Amino acid sequence: SYSIWLQDIYDTYNVLNSALKDVRCATITSHEFLDNDNLVAKVVYSNGYSFVVNYDDSDYTYYENGAVQTVGAKDFIKFDANGKPVNLD
């Protein structure tokens, strides 16, 4: 029965919906890998928002505008058009 997955599905939907709401109508303007293994990517959208996505099993240290951000393993950070991290709560 799928009911054992229902809370995970709900939680995942809410995280992704919150993360993607600002780029829903935007287009991708650039995509680049930030590491040699192609496991960390930066995606920039036409409205200036961006994401750093870490597909690796370990944390990644990312530098943006003089600030240091840690992107957790298998996680991402969303940035607004000014390059500031966006809280997804």
mmCIF file with all atom_site columns, C-alpha atoms in Angstrom:
data_model
loop_
_atom_site.group_PDB
_atom_site.id
_atom_site.type_symbol
_atom_site.label_atom_id
_atom_site.label_alt_id
_atom_site.label_comp_id
_atom_site.label_asym_id
_atom_site.label_entity_id
_atom_site.label_seq_id
_atom_site.pdbx_PDB_ins_code
_atom_site.Cartn_x
_atom_site.Cartn_y
_atom_site.Cartn_z
_atom_site.occupancy
_atom_site.B_iso_or_equiv
_atom_site.pdbx_formal_charge
_atom_site.auth_seq_id
_atom_site.auth_comp_id
_atom_site.auth_asym_id
_atom_site.auth_atom_id
_atom_site.pdbx_PDB_model_num
ATOM 1  C CA . SER A 1 1  ? 0.000  0.000  0.000   1.00 0.00 ? 1  SER A CA 1
ATOM 2  C CA . TYR A 1 2  ? 1.258  3.466  -0.840  1.00 0.00 ? 2  TYR A CA 1
ATOM 3  C CA . SER A 1 3  ? -0.028 4.847  2.460   1.00 0.00 ? 3  SER A CA 1
ATOM 4  C CA . ILE A 1 4  ? 3.362  4.202  4.067   1.00 0.00 ? 4  ILE A CA 1
ATOM 5  C CA . TRP A 1 5  ? 4.848  6.730  1.600   1.00 0.00 ? 5  TRP A CA 1
ATOM 6  C CA . LEU A 1 6  ? 2.107  9.331  1.911   1.00 0.00 ? 6  LEU A CA 1
ATOM 7  C CA . GLN A 1 7  ? 3.882  11.581 4.445   1.00 0.00 ? 7  GLN A CA 1
ATOM 8  C CA . ASP A 1 8  ? 7.161  11.432 2.461   1.00 0.00 ? 8  ASP A CA 1
ATOM 9  C CA . ILE A 1 9  ? 5.303  12.334 -0.730  1.00 0.00 ? 9  ILE A CA 1
ATOM 10 C CA . TYR A 1 10 ? 3.551  15.222 1.008   1.00 0.00 ? 10 TYR A CA 1
ATOM 11 C CA . ASP A 1 11 ? 6.781  16.539 2.558   1.00 0.00 ? 11 ASP A CA 1
ATOM 12 C CA . THR A 1 12 ? 8.710  16.283 -0.721  1.00 0.00 ? 12 THR A CA 1
ATOM 13 C CA . TYR A 1 13 ? 5.945  18.071 -2.618  1.00 0.00 ? 13 TYR A CA 1
ATOM 14 C CA . ASN A 1 14 ? 5.951  20.932 -0.105  1.00 0.00 ? 14 ASN A CA 1
ATOM 15 C CA . VAL A 1 15 ? 9.740  21.361 -0.257  1.00 0.00 ? 15 VAL A CA 1
ATOM 16 C CA . LEU A 1 16 ? 9.817  21.332 -4.062  1.00 0.00 ? 16 LEU A CA 1
ATOM 17 C CA . ASN A 1 17 ? 6.781  23.571 -4.398  1.00 0.00 ? 17 ASN A CA 1
ATOM 18 C CA . SER A 1 18 ? 8.352  26.125 -2.063  1.00 0.00 ? 18 SER A CA 1
ATOM 19 C CA . ALA A 1 19 ? 11.705 25.927 -3.847  1.00 0.00 ? 19 ALA A CA 1
ATOM 20 C CA . LEU A 1 20 ? 10.359 26.200 -7.384  1.00 0.00 ? 20 LEU A CA 1
ATOM 21 C CA . LYS A 1 21 ? 7.546  28.731 -6.926  1.00 0.00 ? 21 LYS A CA 1
ATOM 22 C CA . ASP A 1 22 ? 9.753  31.692 -7.917  1.00 0.00 ? 22 ASP A CA 1
ATOM 23 C CA . VAL A 1 23 ? 11.062 30.056 -11.094 1.00 0.00 ? 23 VAL A CA 1
ATOM 24 C CA . ARG A 1 24 ? 7.820  28.501 -12.311 1.00 0.00 ? 24 ARG A CA 1
ATOM 25 C CA . CYS A 1 25 ? 7.519  30.890 -15.261 1.00 0.00 ? 25 CYS A CA 1
ATOM 26 C CA . ALA A 1 26 ? 11.243 31.537 -15.723 1.00 0.00 ? 26 ALA A CA 1
ATOM 27 C CA . THR A 1 27 ? 13.592 29.835 -18.153 1.00 0.00 ? 27 THR A CA 1
ATOM 28 C CA . ILE A 1 28 ? 17.036 28.411 -17.485 1.00 0.00 ? 28 ILE A CA 1
ATOM 29 C CA . THR A 1 29 ? 19.714 30.792 -18.739 1.00 0.00 ? 29 THR A CA 1
ATOM 30 C CA . SER A 1 30 ? 22.770 28.845 -17.614 1.00 0.00 ? 30 SER A CA 1
ATOM 31 C CA . HIS A 1 31 ? 23.794 25.521 -16.165 1.00 0.00 ? 31 HIS A CA 1
ATOM 32 C CA . GLU A 1 32 ? 27.315 24.736 -15.055 1.00 0.00 ? 32 GLU A CA 1
ATOM 33 C CA . PHE A 1 33 ? 29.058 22.101 -12.989 1.00 0.00 ? 33 PHE A CA 1
ATOM 34 C CA . LEU A 1 34 ? 31.080 23.501 -10.110 1.00 0.00 ? 34 LEU A CA 1
ATOM 35 C CA . ASP A 1 35 ? 33.231 20.464 -9.356  1.00 0.00 ? 35 ASP A CA 1
ATOM 36 C CA . ASN A 1 36 ? 35.458 18.124 -11.351 1.00 0.00 ? 36 ASN A CA 1
ATOM 37 C CA . ASP A 1 37 ? 33.167 15.124 -10.859 1.00 0.00 ? 37 ASP A CA 1
ATOM 38 C CA . ASN A 1 38 ? 30.066 16.914 -12.224 1.00 0.00 ? 38 ASN A CA 1
ATOM 39 C CA . LEU A 1 39 ? 28.166 16.271 -9.000  1.00 0.00 ? 39 LEU A CA 1
ATOM 40 C CA . VAL A 1 40 ? 27.493 19.895 -8.024  1.00 0.00 ? 40 VAL A CA 1
ATOM 41 C CA . ALA A 1 41 ? 25.620 22.123 -10.444 1.00 0.00 ? 41 ALA A CA 1
ATOM 42 C CA . LYS A 1 42 ? 24.573 25.755 -10.522 1.00 0.00 ? 42 LYS A CA 1
ATOM 43 C CA . VAL A 1 43 ? 21.405 26.570 -12.442 1.00 0.00 ? 43 VAL A CA 1
ATOM 44 C CA . VAL A 1 44 ? 20.490 30.200 -13.152 1.00 0.00 ? 44 VAL A CA 1
ATOM 45 C CA . TYR A 1 45 ? 17.030 31.323 -14.246 1.00 0.00 ? 45 TYR A CA 1
ATOM 46 C CA . SER A 1 46 ? 15.905 34.275 -16.369 1.00 0.00 ? 46 SER A CA 1
ATOM 47 C CA . ASN A 1 47 ? 14.526 36.150 -13.333 1.00 0.00 ? 47 ASN A CA 1
ATOM 48 C CA . GLY A 1 48 ? 17.895 36.008 -11.549 1.00 0.00 ? 48 GLY A CA 1
ATOM 49 C CA . TYR A 1 49 ? 17.082 33.219 -9.093  1.00 0.00 ? 49 TYR A CA 1
ATOM 50 C CA . SER A 1 50 ? 19.545 30.346 -8.963  1.00 0.00 ? 50 SER A CA 1
ATOM 51 C CA . PHE A 1 51 ? 20.115 26.994 -7.328  1.00 0.00 ? 51 PHE A CA 1
ATOM 52 C CA . VAL A 1 52 ? 23.255 25.145 -6.356  1.00 0.00 ? 52 VAL A CA 1
ATOM 53 C CA . VAL A 1 53 ? 22.405 21.445 -6.350  1.00 0.00 ? 53 VAL A CA 1
ATOM 54 C CA . ASN A 1 54 ? 24.677 18.909 -4.699  1.00 0.00 ? 54 ASN A CA 1
ATOM 55 C CA . TYR A 1 55 ? 24.213 15.358 -6.016  1.00 0.00 ? 55 TYR A CA 1
ATOM 56 C CA . ASP A 1 56 ? 27.234 14.123 -4.070  1.00 0.00 ? 56 ASP A CA 1
ATOM 57 C CA . ASP A 1 57 ? 27.224 12.050 -0.867  1.00 0.00 ? 57 ASP A CA 1
ATOM 58 C CA . SER A 1 58 ? 29.286 14.685 0.950   1.00 0.00 ? 58 SER A CA 1
ATOM 59 C CA . ASP A 1 59 ? 28.807 18.380 1.661   1.00 0.00 ? 59 ASP A CA 1
ATOM 60 C CA . TYR A 1 60 ? 30.059 20.995 -0.790  1.00 0.00 ? 60 TYR A CA 1
ATOM 61 C CA . THR A 1 61 ? 31.457 24.420 0.125   1.00 0.00 ? 61 THR A CA 1
ATOM 62 C CA . TYR A 1 62 ? 30.206 27.114 -2.234  1.00 0.00 ? 62 TYR A CA 1
ATOM 63 C CA . TYR A 1 63 ? 31.441 30.700 -2.420  1.00 0.00 ? 63 TYR A CA 1
ATOM 64 C CA . GLU A 1 64 ? 29.032 33.386 -3.652  1.00 0.00 ? 64 GLU A CA 1
ATOM 65 C CA . ASN A 1 65 ? 29.753 37.135 -3.481  1.00 0.00 ? 65 ASN A CA 1
ATOM 66 C CA . GLY A 1 66 ? 32.294 36.661 -0.701  1.00 0.00 ? 66 GLY A CA 1
ATOM 67 C CA . ALA A 1 67 ? 29.954 34.508 1.390   1.00 0.00 ? 67 ALA A CA 1
ATOM 68 C CA . VAL A 1 68 ? 30.541 30.851 2.161   1.00 0.00 ? 68 VAL A CA 1
ATOM 69 C CA . GLN A 1 69 ? 27.631 28.422 1.929   1.00 0.00 ? 69 GLN A CA 1
ATOM 70 C CA . THR A 1 70 ? 27.634 24.724 2.726   1.00 0.00 ? 70 THR A CA 1
ATOM 71 C CA . VAL A 1 71 ? 25.397 22.723 0.421   1.00 0.00 ? 71 VAL A CA 1
ATOM 72 C CA . GLY A 1 72 ? 24.559 19.531 2.233   1.00 0.00 ? 72 GLY A CA 1
ATOM 73 C CA . ALA A 1 73 ? 24.981 16.133 0.638   1.00 0.00 ? 73 ALA A CA 1
ATOM 74 C CA . LYS A 1 74 ? 22.075 15.369 -1.720  1.00 0.00 ? 74 LYS A CA 1
ATOM 75 C CA . ASP A 1 75 ? 20.646 18.835 -1.060  1.00 0.00 ? 75 ASP A CA 1
ATOM 76 C CA . PHE A 1 76 ? 20.391 22.271 -2.651  1.00 0.00 ? 76 PHE A CA 1
ATOM 77 C CA . ILE A 1 77 ? 20.441 25.970 -1.821  1.00 0.00 ? 77 ILE A CA 1
ATOM 78 C CA . LYS A 1 78 ? 18.204 28.502 -3.544  1.00 0.00 ? 78 LYS A CA 1
ATOM 79 C CA . PHE A 1 79 ? 19.464 32.068 -4.112  1.00 0.00 ? 79 PHE A CA 1
ATOM 80 C CA . ASP A 1 80 ? 17.360 35.135 -4.896  1.00 0.00 ? 80 ASP A CA 1
ATOM 81 C CA . ALA A 1 81 ? 18.122 37.576 -7.710  1.00 0.00 ? 81 ALA A CA 1
ATOM 82 C CA . ASN A 1 82 ? 20.585 39.392 -5.420  1.00 0.00 ? 82 ASN A CA 1
ATOM 83 C CA . GLY A 1 83 ? 22.559 36.231 -4.696  1.00 0.00 ? 83 GLY A CA 1
ATOM 84 C CA . LYS A 1 84 ? 21.210 35.893 -1.145  1.00 0.00 ? 84 LYS A CA 1
ATOM 85 C CA . PRO A 1 85 ? 20.193 32.436 0.140   1.00 0.00 ? 85 PRO A CA 1
ATOM 86 C CA . VAL A 1 86 ? 16.433 31.927 0.328   1.00 0.00 ? 86 VAL A CA 1
ATOM 87 C CA . ASN A 1 87 ? 14.928 30.339 3.422   1.00 0.00 ? 87 ASN A CA 1
ATOM 88 C CA . LEU A 1 88 ? 12.496 27.621 2.311   1.00 0.00 ? 88 LEU A CA 1
ATOM 89 C CA . ASP A 1 89 ? 10.576 27.299 5.580   1.00 0.00 ? 89 ASP A CA 1
#
